[in-house]
Amino acid sequence: MRISQWTQVSCLAVAALALTACGGGKDDPVVADTSTDAVAKYVGSWESECYADSGASAEIRADLTKAAADTLGGKVVIYYYIGSSCSGPVVKDDKVLSNVSLKLAGSKAVGGVQADKFSGGSDQGSKQVLLYVNGDTLQIGDPDGTQDAEGYPNSFFEYAMKRI
């Protein structure tokens, strides 16, 4: 039995769509916290602008939840897309931090602002994280930049994130 070329093309198209769908997708946004707890200003879903990445496009999303008055939970994920506009189906996701548990550990001056220091861990290991919120903009300390004696970043990651 011989399969027609149109049947082969149709099967390939369906297979390509199925593989594209395997990249995953985004969860519903986390609702902001209106309490006066120390971590409340960080609770919610945050997304970077679309940026070029190896001929495709990507965006970073942080979903932060309140585990306690001084502790954040959640995850940080990079979503990758075909093309340059961060549109269409997600073709790959990279879990930068998953199952996060970060406890507020003080603050430090960075880039002219007073940022909050968080210490804790994730599935990817223990972390020293720096966060700063100004209105609906979240900045995260650059984990690949220089660090102070305690292991906290001395600068912010180049992609600020907006609350969604």
Tab-separated table of C-alpha atoms in Angstrom:
chain	number	residue	atom	x	y	z
A	1	MET	CA	0.000	0.000	0.000
A	2	ARG	CA	1.417	3.368	-1.018
A	3	ILE	CA	0.734	6.518	1.025
A	4	SER	CA	0.024	9.593	-1.080
A	5	GLN	CA	2.289	12.626	-0.847
A	6	TRP	CA	-0.578	14.717	0.562
A	7	THR	CA	-1.129	12.196	3.342
A	8	GLN	CA	2.591	12.268	4.150
A	9	VAL	CA	2.616	16.080	4.201
A	10	SER	CA	-0.492	16.127	6.395
A	11	CYS	CA	1.066	13.657	8.838
A	12	LEU	CA	4.259	15.723	9.015
A	13	ALA	CA	2.287	18.912	9.659
A	14	VAL	CA	0.312	17.269	12.476
A	15	ALA	CA	3.528	15.882	13.986
A	16	ALA	CA	5.180	19.322	13.845
A	17	LEU	CA	2.198	20.920	15.569
A	18	ALA	CA	2.229	18.223	18.257
A	19	LEU	CA	5.940	18.767	18.900
A	20	THR	CA	5.453	22.524	19.054
A	21	ALA	CA	2.706	22.077	21.628
A	22	CYS	CA	5.036	20.014	23.830
A	23	GLY	CA	6.931	23.138	24.841
A	24	GLY	CA	4.315	23.870	27.446
A	25	GLY	CA	2.480	27.028	28.140
A	26	LYS	CA	2.013	29.700	30.728
A	27	ASP	CA	-0.052	29.298	33.857
A	28	ASP	CA	-2.714	31.793	34.840
A	29	PRO	CA	-1.239	34.917	36.453
A	30	VAL	CA	-0.721	34.969	40.221
A	31	VAL	CA	-2.979	37.528	41.913
A	32	ALA	CA	-1.159	40.415	43.610
A	33	ASP	CA	-1.095	40.534	47.441
A	34	THR	CA	-2.572	43.682	48.998
A	35	SER	CA	-1.452	42.949	52.557
A	36	THR	CA	1.224	44.896	54.417
A	37	ASP	CA	3.517	41.859	54.736
A	38	ALA	CA	7.169	42.457	53.851
A	39	VAL	CA	6.987	40.303	50.692
A	40	ALA	CA	3.535	41.434	49.486
A	41	LYS	CA	4.920	43.884	46.898
A	42	TYR	CA	6.638	40.977	45.090
A	43	VAL	CA	3.634	38.649	44.941
A	44	GLY	CA	2.166	38.299	41.466
A	45	SER	CA	3.155	37.405	37.929
A	46	TRP	CA	5.893	39.379	36.183
A	47	GLU	CA	7.076	39.241	32.581
A	48	SER	CA	10.070	40.684	30.713
A	49	GLU	CA	9.861	42.298	27.315
A	50	CYS	CA	10.424	40.022	24.348
A	51	TYR	CA	14.105	39.683	23.435
A	52	ALA	CA	16.098	37.996	20.683
A	53	ASP	CA	17.674	34.648	21.561
A	54	SER	CA	19.667	32.534	19.073
A	55	GLY	CA	17.563	33.464	16.042
A	56	ALA	CA	14.295	33.046	17.933
A	57	SER	CA	12.661	35.070	20.714
A	58	ALA	CA	12.162	34.631	24.428
A	59	GLU	CA	10.655	36.213	27.498
A	60	ILE	CA	11.135	35.617	31.186
A	61	ARG	CA	8.233	35.108	33.557
A	62	ALA	CA	8.297	35.044	37.343
A	63	ASP	CA	5.280	33.774	39.267
A	64	LEU	CA	5.846	34.704	42.907
A	65	THR	CA	3.574	33.660	45.761
A	66	LYS	CA	3.605	34.393	49.489
A	67	ALA	CA	4.569	31.356	51.568
A	68	ALA	CA	4.756	33.406	54.804
A	69	ALA	CA	4.881	37.097	55.754
A	70	ASP	CA	8.648	37.090	55.055
A	71	THR	CA	8.948	34.239	52.529
A	72	LEU	CA	8.292	33.972	48.789
A	73	GLY	CA	7.479	30.838	46.825
A	74	GLY	CA	7.025	30.339	43.117
A	75	LYS	CA	9.064	29.909	39.948
A	76	VAL	CA	10.991	31.725	37.224
A	77	VAL	CA	10.730	30.371	33.666
A	78	ILE	CA	12.119	31.453	30.278
A	79	TYR	CA	9.675	30.823	27.415
A	80	TYR	CA	11.045	30.425	23.865
A	81	TYR	CA	9.185	31.081	20.600
A	82	ILE	CA	9.850	30.612	16.888
A	83	GLY	CA	10.354	33.978	15.193
A	84	SER	CA	11.166	37.350	16.677
A	85	SER	CA	7.921	38.502	18.290
A	86	CYS	CA	7.294	36.122	21.238
A	87	SER	CA	4.002	35.091	19.678
A	88	GLY	CA	2.472	31.777	18.769
A	89	PRO	CA	2.944	28.604	20.741
A	90	VAL	CA	5.718	28.209	23.294
A	91	VAL	CA	8.230	25.781	21.758
A	92	LYS	CA	10.411	25.357	24.835
A	93	ASP	CA	10.484	26.441	28.437
A	94	ASP	CA	13.517	26.576	30.684
A	95	LYS	CA	12.815	26.447	34.398
A	96	VAL	CA	15.427	28.855	35.798
A	97	LEU	CA	14.064	28.462	39.330
A	98	SER	CA	11.313	26.051	40.362
A	99	ASN	CA	9.778	25.319	43.769
A	100	VAL	CA	11.335	28.500	45.123
A	101	SER	CA	11.442	29.229	48.857
A	102	LEU	CA	13.130	32.579	49.527
A	103	LYS	CA	13.194	34.215	52.966
A	104	LEU	CA	13.726	37.960	53.352
A	105	ALA	CA	17.249	38.470	54.729
A	106	GLY	CA	17.722	42.250	54.771
A	107	SER	CA	18.515	44.846	52.145
A	108	LYS	CA	21.430	46.431	50.295
A	109	ALA	CA	22.051	49.402	48.034
A	110	VAL	CA	22.400	48.507	44.356
A	111	GLY	CA	22.243	50.837	41.364
A	112	GLY	CA	21.028	53.776	43.464
A	113	VAL	CA	18.112	51.890	45.102
A	114	GLN	CA	17.631	49.885	48.282
A	115	ALA	CA	16.936	46.296	47.135
A	116	ASP	CA	15.725	43.381	49.264
A	117	LYS	CA	17.970	40.377	49.843
A	118	PHE	CA	16.392	36.917	49.882
A	119	SER	CA	18.084	33.680	50.854
A	120	GLY	CA	16.773	30.202	50.262
A	121	GLY	CA	16.570	27.524	47.681
A	122	SER	CA	14.867	25.955	44.719
A	123	ASP	CA	15.041	22.702	42.781
A	124	GLN	CA	18.163	24.201	41.197
A	125	GLY	CA	19.979	24.630	44.554
A	126	SER	CA	20.479	27.278	47.218
A	127	LYS	CA	20.262	30.891	46.095
A	128	GLN	CA	21.036	34.415	47.223
A	129	VAL	CA	18.528	36.575	45.338
A	130	LEU	CA	18.185	40.334	45.086
A	131	LEU	CA	14.778	41.881	44.255
A	132	TYR	CA	13.530	45.428	43.847
A	133	VAL	CA	10.043	46.704	42.966
A	134	ASN	CA	9.175	50.191	41.775
A	135	GLY	CA	5.439	50.365	41.054
A	136	ASP	CA	4.710	47.685	38.458
A	137	THR	CA	8.373	47.031	37.585
A	138	LEU	CA	10.413	44.218	39.136
A	139	GLN	CA	14.185	44.029	38.907
A	140	ILE	CA	16.112	40.865	39.740
A	141	GLY	CA	19.766	40.762	40.711
A	142	ASP	CA	22.014	39.440	37.953
A	143	PRO	CA	23.104	35.931	39.019
A	144	ASP	CA	25.922	35.973	36.420
A	145	GLY	CA	27.366	39.325	37.510
A	146	THR	CA	29.730	40.106	40.370
A	147	GLN	CA	28.628	39.273	43.897
A	148	ASP	CA	29.314	40.689	47.344
A	149	ALA	CA	30.965	38.701	50.166
A	150	GLU	CA	27.576	37.159	51.111
A	151	GLY	CA	26.901	35.975	47.559
A	152	TYR	CA	24.291	38.601	46.625
A	153	PRO	CA	24.469	40.208	43.153
A	154	ASN	CA	25.995	43.687	42.830
A	155	SER	CA	23.856	44.634	39.806
A	156	PHE	CA	20.466	43.940	38.272
A	157	PHE	CA	19.697	41.617	35.362
A	158	GLU	CA	19.327	43.646	32.150
A	159	TYR	CA	15.654	42.686	31.607
A	160	ALA	CA	13.268	44.419	34.008
A	161	MET	CA	9.898	42.737	34.369
A	162	LYS	CA	6.391	44.229	34.325
A	163	ARG	CA	3.453	43.019	36.403
A	164	ILE	CA	0.884	41.188	34.288
